[in-house]
């Protein structure tokens, strides 16, 4: 059972967060990163306040970029593009490795800034710099692929040889979400840079500051001026970037509705786009599943980052052999997990990232109750902390597939346990969704679980766990997106190909 924080603890939380914010290098800033330097916004277009989700207090602010600022950032990226594209891939890779080293030196302030921006527990954000550095090093390692000759002989005419050239696509607009504001930028930024592209980054409005540590590390590593640029602001700034005439490619992570609008704009402009969007992934619990193992990986796989993770399996589909035991194991695991101060390393569940997101999640919980789902822990109850944007983690049992909580992405600490008649029924329920991003199959017989996993219509799926692999493609099917991130396939998304035909003498 969770214990309610007393008044003294709540006061301590508030004081601790204020002190943590005051110790950070970035708080109230009035500049953007354009052409390799921080410079004041060209036109005062207001500010975006940064609110601490654990306390509800404003602790920082950034400027809203104007159209003139967007023009300046894109122009800087365009000016830097020829020299960066002409830099040999192995030299780009060496600077990127130095960049990864410099980023790891910023682990602590980056972690605290991220936590104060979006409420993610420090147990989550503490690994952000290391994970981002790993992504950078992985893509730097693909420089050898770019330097290999690719010559192909025509199958019907052996006297014709074609050299396939891989050219960087150009200036890229990278638009990131608030739930993982570092890694979901870097999985776009690293392949773009090793390909020879230059970029303009637009972070989500609630999380505009932590990315500055990535930029500072890039400057220290010698990434040339103008290769990486940053503008901050709301969706209007993002739309200006998407539609800018000097942007050659767009990469976006966020909600499916926004992704559709970006896809429509890019389709009209015939502009390549990568979209990593929403999910409603399923975890199938087979009759032979090890429930002790399920408990160990449950939160990471199904409620990571207070449920604010696109690929997590928020639908647990369970066959009747041990349905009651699964419900008890899941409810106990979630009910015992600590919810509290996200700056406390022991905290598992922090607040929702924004006030609006908290209200959305609460609305889904009420919807589940109204439609007849049975809350076995949590529910429409007061959270342990009155301040901030906390929602009590909730597990629903006896969820029908047609309920809203089983169909729609909630993006909060809510799990739905859905009974299935048998494995075939469980597969059918898992596939009865417009999304296709992640998933898991739990089963002691891993070969059998693997075969069941192959029947799920999704871009990625795990057997007895879920974790992304930098070297393997990550992509969504259907309403979960377009294109690929990670792996060599993620690099290809930032390349343009030219075939040069010649005769073999």
Coordinates of C-alpha atoms in Angstrom, one line a residue:
X1 CA 0.0 0.0 0.0
X2 CA 1.1 3.5 -0.7
X3 CA 1.5 5.9 2.1
X4 CA 0.3 9.5 1.8
X5 CA 2.9 12.2 2.1
X6 CA 2.3 14.4 5.1
X7 CA 2.5 18.2 5.0
X8 CA 6.2 18.2 6.1
X9 CA 7.1 15.8 3.2
X10 CA 5.2 17.9 0.7
X11 CA 7.0 21.0 1.9
X12 CA 10.3 19.3 1.7
X13 CA 9.6 18.2 -1.9
X14 CA 8.8 21.8 -2.9
X15 CA 12.0 23.1 -1.3
X16 CA 14.1 20.4 -2.8
X17 CA 12.8 21.0 -6.3
X18 CA 13.4 24.8 -6.0
X19 CA 16.9 24.2 -4.8
X20 CA 17.6 21.7 -7.6
X21 CA 16.3 24.2 -10.2
X22 CA 18.4 27.1 -8.8
X23 CA 21.6 24.9 -9.2
X24 CA 21.0 24.3 -12.9
X25 CA 22.8 26.4 -15.6
X26 CA 19.6 26.8 -17.7
X27 CA 16.5 28.4 -16.2
X28 CA 15.0 31.6 -17.7
X29 CA 16.7 32.0 -21.0
X30 CA 16.0 34.4 -23.9
X31 CA 18.1 32.8 -26.6
X32 CA 18.1 30.2 -29.3
X33 CA 20.9 28.1 -30.7
X34 CA 21.6 29.2 -34.3
X35 CA 24.8 29.0 -36.4
X36 CA 26.8 27.5 -33.6
X37 CA 26.0 30.1 -30.9
X38 CA 23.3 31.1 -28.5
X39 CA 21.7 34.3 -29.7
X40 CA 18.6 36.3 -28.7
X41 CA 15.4 35.6 -30.5
X42 CA 15.2 38.0 -33.4
X43 CA 11.7 39.1 -32.6
X44 CA 10.0 39.0 -29.2
X45 CA 7.1 36.6 -29.7
X46 CA 6.5 35.8 -26.1
X47 CA 7.8 33.0 -23.9
X48 CA 6.9 29.4 -23.0
X49 CA 7.0 28.7 -19.3
X50 CA 8.5 25.5 -18.0
X51 CA 6.4 24.0 -15.2
X52 CA 7.7 21.4 -12.7
X53 CA 5.1 18.6 -12.9
X54 CA 5.8 17.5 -9.3
X55 CA 5.0 20.9 -7.8
X56 CA 3.0 22.7 -10.4
X57 CA 5.5 25.6 -10.1
X58 CA 7.0 27.5 -13.0
X59 CA 10.8 27.3 -12.8
X60 CA 12.1 28.3 -16.2
X61 CA 11.1 29.8 -19.5
X62 CA 12.3 30.0 -23.1
X63 CA 11.5 32.3 -26.0
X64 CA 8.9 31.4 -28.6
X65 CA 10.7 31.5 -31.9
X66 CA 9.3 33.8 -34.6
X67 CA 9.1 33.0 -38.3
X68 CA 12.2 35.1 -38.6
X69 CA 14.0 32.9 -36.1
X70 CA 13.0 29.8 -38.0
X71 CA 14.3 31.3 -41.2
X72 CA 17.6 32.1 -39.5
X73 CA 18.0 28.6 -38.1
X74 CA 17.2 26.9 -41.5
X75 CA 19.5 29.4 -43.3
X76 CA 22.3 28.5 -40.9
X77 CA 21.7 24.8 -41.5
X78 CA 21.7 25.4 -45.2
X79 CA 24.9 27.3 -45.1
X80 CA 26.7 24.6 -43.1
X81 CA 25.4 21.8 -45.3
X82 CA 27.9 21.8 -48.2
X83 CA 31.0 21.6 -45.9
X84 CA 29.6 19.0 -43.5
X85 CA 28.3 16.9 -46.4
X86 CA 31.8 17.0 -48.0
X87 CA 33.5 16.0 -44.7
X88 CA 34.6 12.4 -45.0
X89 CA 32.4 10.0 -43.0
X90 CA 35.2 8.8 -40.8
X91 CA 35.9 12.4 -39.8
X92 CA 32.3 13.0 -39.0
X93 CA 32.4 9.8 -37.0
X94 CA 35.4 10.9 -35.0
X95 CA 33.7 14.2 -34.0
X96 CA 30.6 12.3 -33.1
X97 CA 32.5 10.0 -30.8
X98 CA 34.0 13.0 -29.0
X99 CA 30.4 14.4 -28.8
X100 CA 29.3 11.2 -27.1
X101 CA 32.1 11.5 -24.6
X102 CA 31.3 15.1 -23.8
X103 CA 27.6 14.3 -23.4
X104 CA 28.3 11.7 -20.8
X105 CA 30.2 14.3 -18.8
X106 CA 26.8 16.2 -18.5
X107 CA 24.8 13.3 -17.0
X108 CA 23.8 14.8 -13.7
X109 CA 22.6 18.3 -14.8
X110 CA 20.9 16.8 -17.9
X111 CA 19.1 14.2 -15.7
X112 CA 17.8 16.8 -13.2
X113 CA 16.8 19.2 -15.9
X114 CA 14.8 16.5 -17.6
X115 CA 13.1 15.5 -14.4
X116 CA 12.1 19.0 -13.6
X117 CA 10.8 19.4 -17.2
X118 CA 8.6 16.4 -17.5
X119 CA 8.5 14.6 -14.1
X120 CA 10.2 11.5 -15.2
X121 CA 11.8 9.8 -12.2
X122 CA 15.6 10.3 -12.0
X123 CA 15.8 6.5 -12.1
X124 CA 14.7 7.0 -15.7
X125 CA 16.5 10.2 -16.6
X126 CA 19.8 9.2 -15.0
X127 CA 20.5 6.9 -18.0
X128 CA 19.5 9.4 -20.7
X129 CA 23.0 10.7 -21.4
X130 CA 24.6 7.3 -21.5
X131 CA 21.8 5.9 -23.8
X132 CA 22.1 8.9 -26.1
X133 CA 25.9 8.5 -26.2
X134 CA 25.4 4.9 -27.1
X135 CA 23.1 5.8 -30.0
X136 CA 25.7 8.4 -31.2
X137 CA 28.5 5.9 -31.1
X138 CA 26.4 3.2 -32.9
X139 CA 25.7 5.5 -35.8
X140 CA 29.3 6.8 -35.9
X141 CA 30.3 3.2 -36.4
X142 CA 28.3 3.1 -39.6
X143 CA 30.7 5.5 -41.2
X144 CA 32.4 2.5 -42.8
X145 CA 29.2 1.7 -44.7
X146 CA 29.1 5.1 -46.2
X147 CA 32.7 4.8 -47.3
X148 CA 32.3 1.5 -49.1
X149 CA 32.0 1.5 -52.9
X150 CA 28.7 0.1 -54.1
X151 CA 29.0 -1.1 -57.7
X152 CA 26.4 -3.2 -59.2
X153 CA 26.5 -5.1 -62.5
X154 CA 23.3 -5.1 -64.6
X155 CA 21.9 -8.7 -64.6
X156 CA 20.9 -8.6 -68.3
X157 CA 23.9 -6.7 -69.5
X158 CA 27.2 -7.6 -67.9
X159 CA 28.9 -4.7 -69.7
X160 CA 26.9 -2.2 -67.7
X161 CA 28.1 -1.3 -64.2
X162 CA 26.3 1.2 -61.9
X163 CA 27.9 3.1 -59.0
X164 CA 25.2 3.8 -56.4
X165 CA 26.0 7.0 -54.6
X166 CA 24.7 7.7 -51.1
X167 CA 24.2 11.5 -50.6
X168 CA 22.9 13.2 -47.5
X169 CA 19.3 14.3 -48.0
X170 CA 20.0 17.8 -46.9
X171 CA 18.5 20.1 -44.1
X172 CA 16.3 18.1 -41.7
X173 CA 13.7 19.3 -39.3
X174 CA 13.7 17.2 -36.1
X175 CA 10.6 17.6 -33.9
X176 CA 10.7 15.8 -30.6
X177 CA 8.1 14.9 -27.9
X178 CA 8.2 15.6 -24.2
X179 CA 8.3 12.0 -22.7
X180 CA 11.9 11.2 -23.7
X181 CA 13.2 14.6 -24.8
X182 CA 16.9 13.5 -25.2
X183 CA 16.8 10.0 -26.7
X184 CA 13.9 10.7 -29.1
X185 CA 16.0 13.6 -30.5
X186 CA 19.2 11.7 -30.7
X187 CA 17.7 8.8 -32.6
X188 CA 17.1 11.3 -35.4
X189 CA 20.1 13.5 -34.8
X190 CA 22.8 10.9 -34.9
X191 CA 21.9 9.2 -38.2
X192 CA 21.3 12.6 -39.8
X193 CA 24.8 13.8 -38.8
X194 CA 26.7 10.7 -39.8
X195 CA 24.9 10.8 -43.2
X196 CA 26.1 14.4 -43.7
X197 CA 22.9 16.3 -43.1
X198 CA 22.4 19.4 -41.0
X199 CA 19.5 19.9 -38.7
X200 CA 17.1 22.3 -37.0
X201 CA 15.6 20.8 -33.7
X202 CA 12.3 21.8 -32.3
X203 CA 11.7 20.2 -28.9
X204 CA 8.3 19.9 -27.3
X205 CA 7.1 23.0 -25.4
X206 CA 7.2 21.4 -21.9
X207 CA 10.8 20.2 -22.4
X208 CA 12.9 22.8 -24.1
X209 CA 16.0 23.0 -21.8
X210 CA 17.6 19.5 -21.5
X211 CA 18.5 19.4 -25.2
X212 CA 20.9 22.3 -24.6
X213 CA 23.3 19.9 -22.8
X214 CA 23.4 17.9 -26.1
X215 CA 24.2 21.0 -28.0
X216 CA 26.9 22.1 -25.5
X217 CA 28.5 18.7 -25.9
X218 CA 28.4 19.0 -29.7
X219 CA 30.2 22.4 -29.5
X220 CA 32.8 21.0 -27.2
X221 CA 33.4 18.1 -29.6
X222 CA 33.9 20.3 -32.6
X223 CA 30.7 19.8 -34.5
X224 CA 30.9 22.8 -36.9
X225 CA 28.8 25.9 -36.5
X226 CA 25.4 25.6 -38.1
X227 CA 25.3 21.8 -38.3
X228 CA 22.9 21.7 -35.3
X229 CA 20.4 24.4 -34.6
X230 CA 17.6 24.8 -32.0
X231 CA 14.4 26.8 -32.0
X232 CA 11.8 26.6 -29.3
X233 CA 8.1 27.3 -29.2
X234 CA 4.7 25.7 -29.8
X235 CA 3.1 23.7 -32.7
X236 CA 3.1 26.8 -34.8
X237 CA 6.9 26.9 -34.8
X238 CA 6.9 23.2 -35.7
X239 CA 4.5 23.8 -38.6
X240 CA 6.7 26.6 -39.9
X241 CA 9.6 24.2 -39.9
X242 CA 7.7 21.4 -41.6
X243 CA 6.6 23.7 -44.4
X244 CA 9.8 25.7 -44.8
X245 CA 10.9 25.7 -48.4
X246 CA 14.6 25.1 -47.5
X247 CA 13.9 22.0 -45.3
X248 CA 14.5 18.7 -47.2
X249 CA 13.2 16.1 -44.7
X250 CA 11.1 16.0 -41.6
X251 CA 11.4 13.5 -38.6
X252 CA 8.7 13.6 -35.9
X253 CA 7.8 11.7 -32.8
X254 CA 4.5 12.4 -31.1
X255 CA 0.8 11.7 -31.3
X256 CA -0.9 10.1 -34.2
X257 CA -3.3 13.1 -34.9
X258 CA -0.3 15.5 -35.1
X259 CA 1.6 13.0 -37.2
X260 CA -1.3 12.8 -39.7
X261 CA -1.2 16.6 -40.2
X262 CA 2.6 16.5 -40.7
X263 CA 2.2 13.6 -43.1
X264 CA -0.4 15.6 -45.1
X265 CA 1.9 18.6 -45.3
X266 CA 4.9 16.6 -46.4
X267 CA 2.8 14.7 -48.9
X268 CA 1.7 18.0 -50.4
X269 CA 5.3 19.1 -50.6
X270 CA 6.7 15.7 -51.7
X271 CA 9.0 15.9 -48.7
X272 CA 10.3 12.7 -47.1
X273 CA 9.1 12.2 -43.6
X274 CA 9.7 9.8 -40.7
X275 CA 6.9 9.5 -38.2
X276 CA 7.1 7.6 -34.9
X277 CA 3.6 7.8 -33.4
X278 CA 1.3 6.4 -30.9
X279 CA 0.7 2.8 -29.7
X280 CA -1.6 0.5 -27.8
X281 CA 0.6 -2.5 -27.6
X282 CA -0.4 -5.9 -26.1
X283 CA 1.4 -8.3 -23.8
X284 CA 0.1 -11.8 -24.2
X285 CA 0.4 -13.9 -21.1
X286 CA 0.5 -17.6 -22.2
X287 CA -0.7 -20.5 -20.0
X288 CA 2.9 -21.4 -19.1
X289 CA 4.2 -17.9 -18.4
X290 CA 6.5 -17.5 -15.4
X291 CA 4.6 -15.0 -13.2
X292 CA 7.6 -14.2 -11.0
X293 CA 9.4 -13.1 -14.1
X294 CA 6.4 -11.2 -15.3
X295 CA 6.4 -9.2 -12.0
X296 CA 10.1 -8.4 -12.4
X297 CA 9.7 -6.9 -15.9
X298 CA 6.2 -5.6 -15.6
X299 CA 6.8 -1.9 -14.9
X300 CA 9.6 -1.5 -17.4
X301 CA 7.6 -3.3 -20.1
X302 CA 4.1 -2.1 -19.4
X303 CA 4.3 1.1 -17.3
X304 CA 7.7 2.6 -18.1
X305 CA 8.1 6.3 -17.3
X306 CA 4.8 6.5 -15.4
X307 CA 3.0 5.0 -18.5
X308 CA 4.3 7.8 -20.7
X309 CA 6.0 5.6 -23.3
X310 CA 4.7 5.0 -26.8
X311 CA 5.6 1.3 -27.2
X312 CA 4.7 -0.1 -23.7
X313 CA 2.2 -3.0 -23.5
X314 CA -0.7 -1.4 -21.7
X315 CA -3.1 -4.2 -22.7
X316 CA -2.4 -7.5 -20.9
X317 CA -4.3 -10.3 -22.6
X318 CA -4.5 -13.4 -20.4
X319 CA -5.8 -16.9 -21.1
X320 CA -8.1 -18.5 -18.5
X321 CA -5.7 -21.0 -17.0
X322 CA -4.2 -18.5 -14.5
X323 CA -6.2 -15.3 -15.1
X324 CA -6.9 -14.7 -11.4
X325 CA -3.2 -15.3 -10.5
X326 CA -2.1 -12.8 -13.2
X327 CA -4.5 -10.2 -11.9
X328 CA -3.2 -10.6 -8.4
X329 CA 0.4 -10.5 -9.4
X330 CA 0.0 -7.4 -11.5
X331 CA -2.1 -5.5 -9.0
X332 CA 0.3 -6.3 -6.2
X333 CA 3.4 -5.3 -8.2
X334 CA 1.9 -2.0 -9.3
X335 CA 0.3 -1.3 -5.9
X336 CA 3.6 -1.8 -4.1
X337 CA 5.7 0.4 -6.4
X338 CA 6.7 3.8 -4.9
X339 CA 5.0 6.9 -6.3
X340 CA 6.5 10.1 -5.1
X341 CA 9.2 12.7 -5.6
X342 CA 10.7 12.1 -9.0
X343 CA 14.1 13.4 -7.8
X344 CA 14.2 10.5 -5.3
X345 CA 16.0 7.6 -6.8
X346 CA 13.6 5.2 -5.1
X347 CA 10.6 6.6 -6.9
X348 CA 9.0 4.4 -9.6
X349 CA 6.0 6.5 -10.6
X350 CA 6.3 10.2 -10.9
X351 CA 3.7 12.7 -12.0
X352 CA 2.1 13.1 -15.4
X353 CA 4.2 15.5 -17.5
X354 CA 1.6 18.3 -17.8
X355 CA -1.7 19.3 -16.1
X356 CA -3.5 18.6 -19.3
X357 CA -2.1 15.1 -19.5
X358 CA -3.1 14.4 -15.9
X359 CA -6.6 15.4 -16.6
X360 CA -6.7 13.2 -19.7
X361 CA -5.5 10.2 -17.7
X362 CA -8.0 10.8 -15.0
X363 CA -10.8 11.0 -17.6
X364 CA -9.8 7.6 -18.9
X365 CA -9.8 6.1 -15.4
X366 CA -13.4 7.4 -14.9
X367 CA -14.3 6.0 -18.3
X368 CA -13.1 2.6 -17.4
X369 CA -15.1 2.5 -14.3
X370 CA -18.2 3.8 -16.1
X371 CA -17.9 1.1 -18.7
X372 CA -17.7 -1.7 -16.1
X373 CA -14.0 -2.4 -15.8
X374 CA -12.9 -3.5 -12.3
X375 CA -10.1 -1.4 -10.7
X376 CA -7.9 -3.8 -8.7
X377 CA -5.5 -1.2 -7.6
X378 CA -5.8 2.6 -7.9
X379 CA -8.9 3.9 -9.6
X380 CA -10.6 7.3 -9.3
X381 CA -8.9 8.1 -6.0
X382 CA -6.7 10.9 -4.7
X383 CA -3.0 10.6 -5.5
X384 CA -0.4 10.3 -2.7
X385 CA 0.8 13.9 -3.4
X386 CA -1.7 16.7 -3.6
X387 CA 0.7 19.1 -5.4
X388 CA 1.7 18.7 -9.0
X389 CA 0.1 16.5 -11.6
X390 CA 0.1 13.0 -10.0
X391 CA -2.3 10.3 -10.9
X392 CA -2.6 7.1 -8.8
X393 CA -1.3 4.1 -10.9
X394 CA -4.3 2.0 -11.8
X395 CA -4.9 -1.6 -13.0
X396 CA -8.2 -2.6 -14.4
X397 CA -9.3 -6.2 -14.6
X398 CA -12.2 -7.7 -16.6
X399 CA -11.7 -5.2 -19.4
X400 CA -13.6 -5.8 -22.6
X401 CA -11.8 -5.1 -25.9
X402 CA -14.3 -2.5 -27.0
X403 CA -13.9 -0.3 -23.9
X404 CA -12.1 3.0 -24.4
X405 CA -9.3 2.1 -22.0
X406 CA -8.6 -1.0 -24.2
X407 CA -8.7 0.9 -27.5
X408 CA -7.2 4.3 -27.1
X409 CA -3.7 5.4 -26.1
X410 CA -3.9 6.8 -22.6
X411 CA -0.2 7.8 -22.0
X412 CA -0.4 7.4 -18.3
X413 CA -0.1 4.8 -15.5
X414 CA -3.1 2.7 -16.5
X415 CA -3.1 -1.0 -17.3
X416 CA -6.0 -3.0 -18.8
X417 CA -6.1 -6.8 -18.2
X418 CA -8.3 -8.4 -20.9
X419 CA -9.5 -12.1 -20.6
X420 CA -9.1 -14.3 -23.7
X421 CA -10.6 -17.7 -24.3
X422 CA -7.4 -19.2 -25.7
X423 CA -4.2 -18.3 -27.5
X424 CA -5.9 -17.8 -30.9
X425 CA -8.4 -15.4 -29.2
X426 CA -5.6 -13.6 -27.5
X427 CA -3.8 -13.0 -30.8
X428 CA -7.1 -11.8 -32.4
X429 CA -7.6 -9.3 -29.6
X430 CA -4.0 -8.1 -29.8
X431 CA -4.4 -7.4 -33.5
X432 CA -7.8 -5.7 -33.2
X433 CA -6.2 -2.3 -33.0
X434 CA -5.3 0.5 -35.5
X435 CA -1.8 0.7 -33.8
X436 CA 1.2 -1.5 -34.3
X437 CA 4.3 -0.4 -32.4
X438 CA 5.4 -2.8 -29.6
X439 CA 4.3 -5.9 -27.8
X440 CA 5.4 -8.8 -25.7
X441 CA 4.6 -12.5 -25.4
X442 CA 5.2 -14.1 -22.0
X443 CA 5.8 -17.9 -22.0
X444 CA 8.2 -20.4 -20.5
X445 CA 8.5 -22.2 -23.8
X446 CA 10.3 -19.5 -25.7
X447 CA 10.1 -21.2 -29.1
X448 CA 6.3 -21.4 -28.8
X449 CA 6.2 -17.8 -27.5
X450 CA 8.3 -16.7 -30.5
X451 CA 5.9 -18.3 -32.9
X452 CA 3.0 -16.5 -31.2
X453 CA 5.0 -13.3 -31.4
X454 CA 5.3 -13.7 -35.1
X455 CA 1.5 -13.7 -35.4
X456 CA 1.2 -10.2 -33.9
X457 CA 0.9 -7.4 -36.4
X458 CA 3.4 -4.9 -35.0
X459 CA 6.7 -3.3 -35.8
X460 CA 8.6 -4.7 -32.7
X461 CA 7.8 -7.4 -30.2
X462 CA 9.7 -9.1 -27.4
X463 CA 9.7 -12.6 -25.9
X464 CA 9.4 -12.3 -22.1
X465 CA 10.7 -8.7 -22.2
X466 CA 10.8 -5.6 -24.4
X467 CA 13.8 -3.4 -25.1
X468 CA 14.9 -1.6 -28.2
X469 CA 18.2 -2.5 -29.9
X470 CA 20.2 0.3 -31.5
X471 CA 21.2 -2.0 -34.3
X472 CA 17.7 -3.2 -35.1
X473 CA 15.0 -1.2 -36.9
X474 CA 12.3 0.3 -34.8
X475 CA 9.1 1.2 -36.7
X476 CA 5.4 1.4 -36.4
X477 CA 2.7 -0.1 -38.5
X478 CA -0.6 1.4 -39.4
X479 CA -1.5 4.3 -37.1
X480 CA 1.9 4.0 -35.3
X481 CA 3.9 5.7 -38.0
X482 CA 5.8 5.7 -41.2
X483 CA 9.5 4.9 -41.8
X484 CA 12.2 3.5 -39.6
X485 CA 14.5 4.6 -36.8
X486 CA 17.5 2.7 -35.4
X487 CA 19.6 0.3 -37.3
X488 CA 21.2 0.8 -40.7
X489 CA 17.7 1.3 -41.9
X490 CA 17.5 4.4 -39.7
X491 CA 20.6 5.8 -41.5
X492 CA 19.1 5.1 -44.9
X493 CA 16.2 7.5 -44.0
X494 CA 18.7 10.4 -44.1
X495 CA 20.3 9.4 -47.5
X496 CA 19.4 10.2 -51.1
X497 CA 20.6 7.8 -53.8
X498 CA 22.0 8.5 -57.2
X499 CA 22.8 5.7 -59.7
X500 CA 25.7 6.5 -62.1
X501 CA 25.7 4.1 -65.1
X502 CA 28.9 3.3 -67.0
X503 CA 30.1 0.7 -69.4
X504 CA 32.6 -1.9 -68.2
X505 CA 35.7 -2.0 -70.5

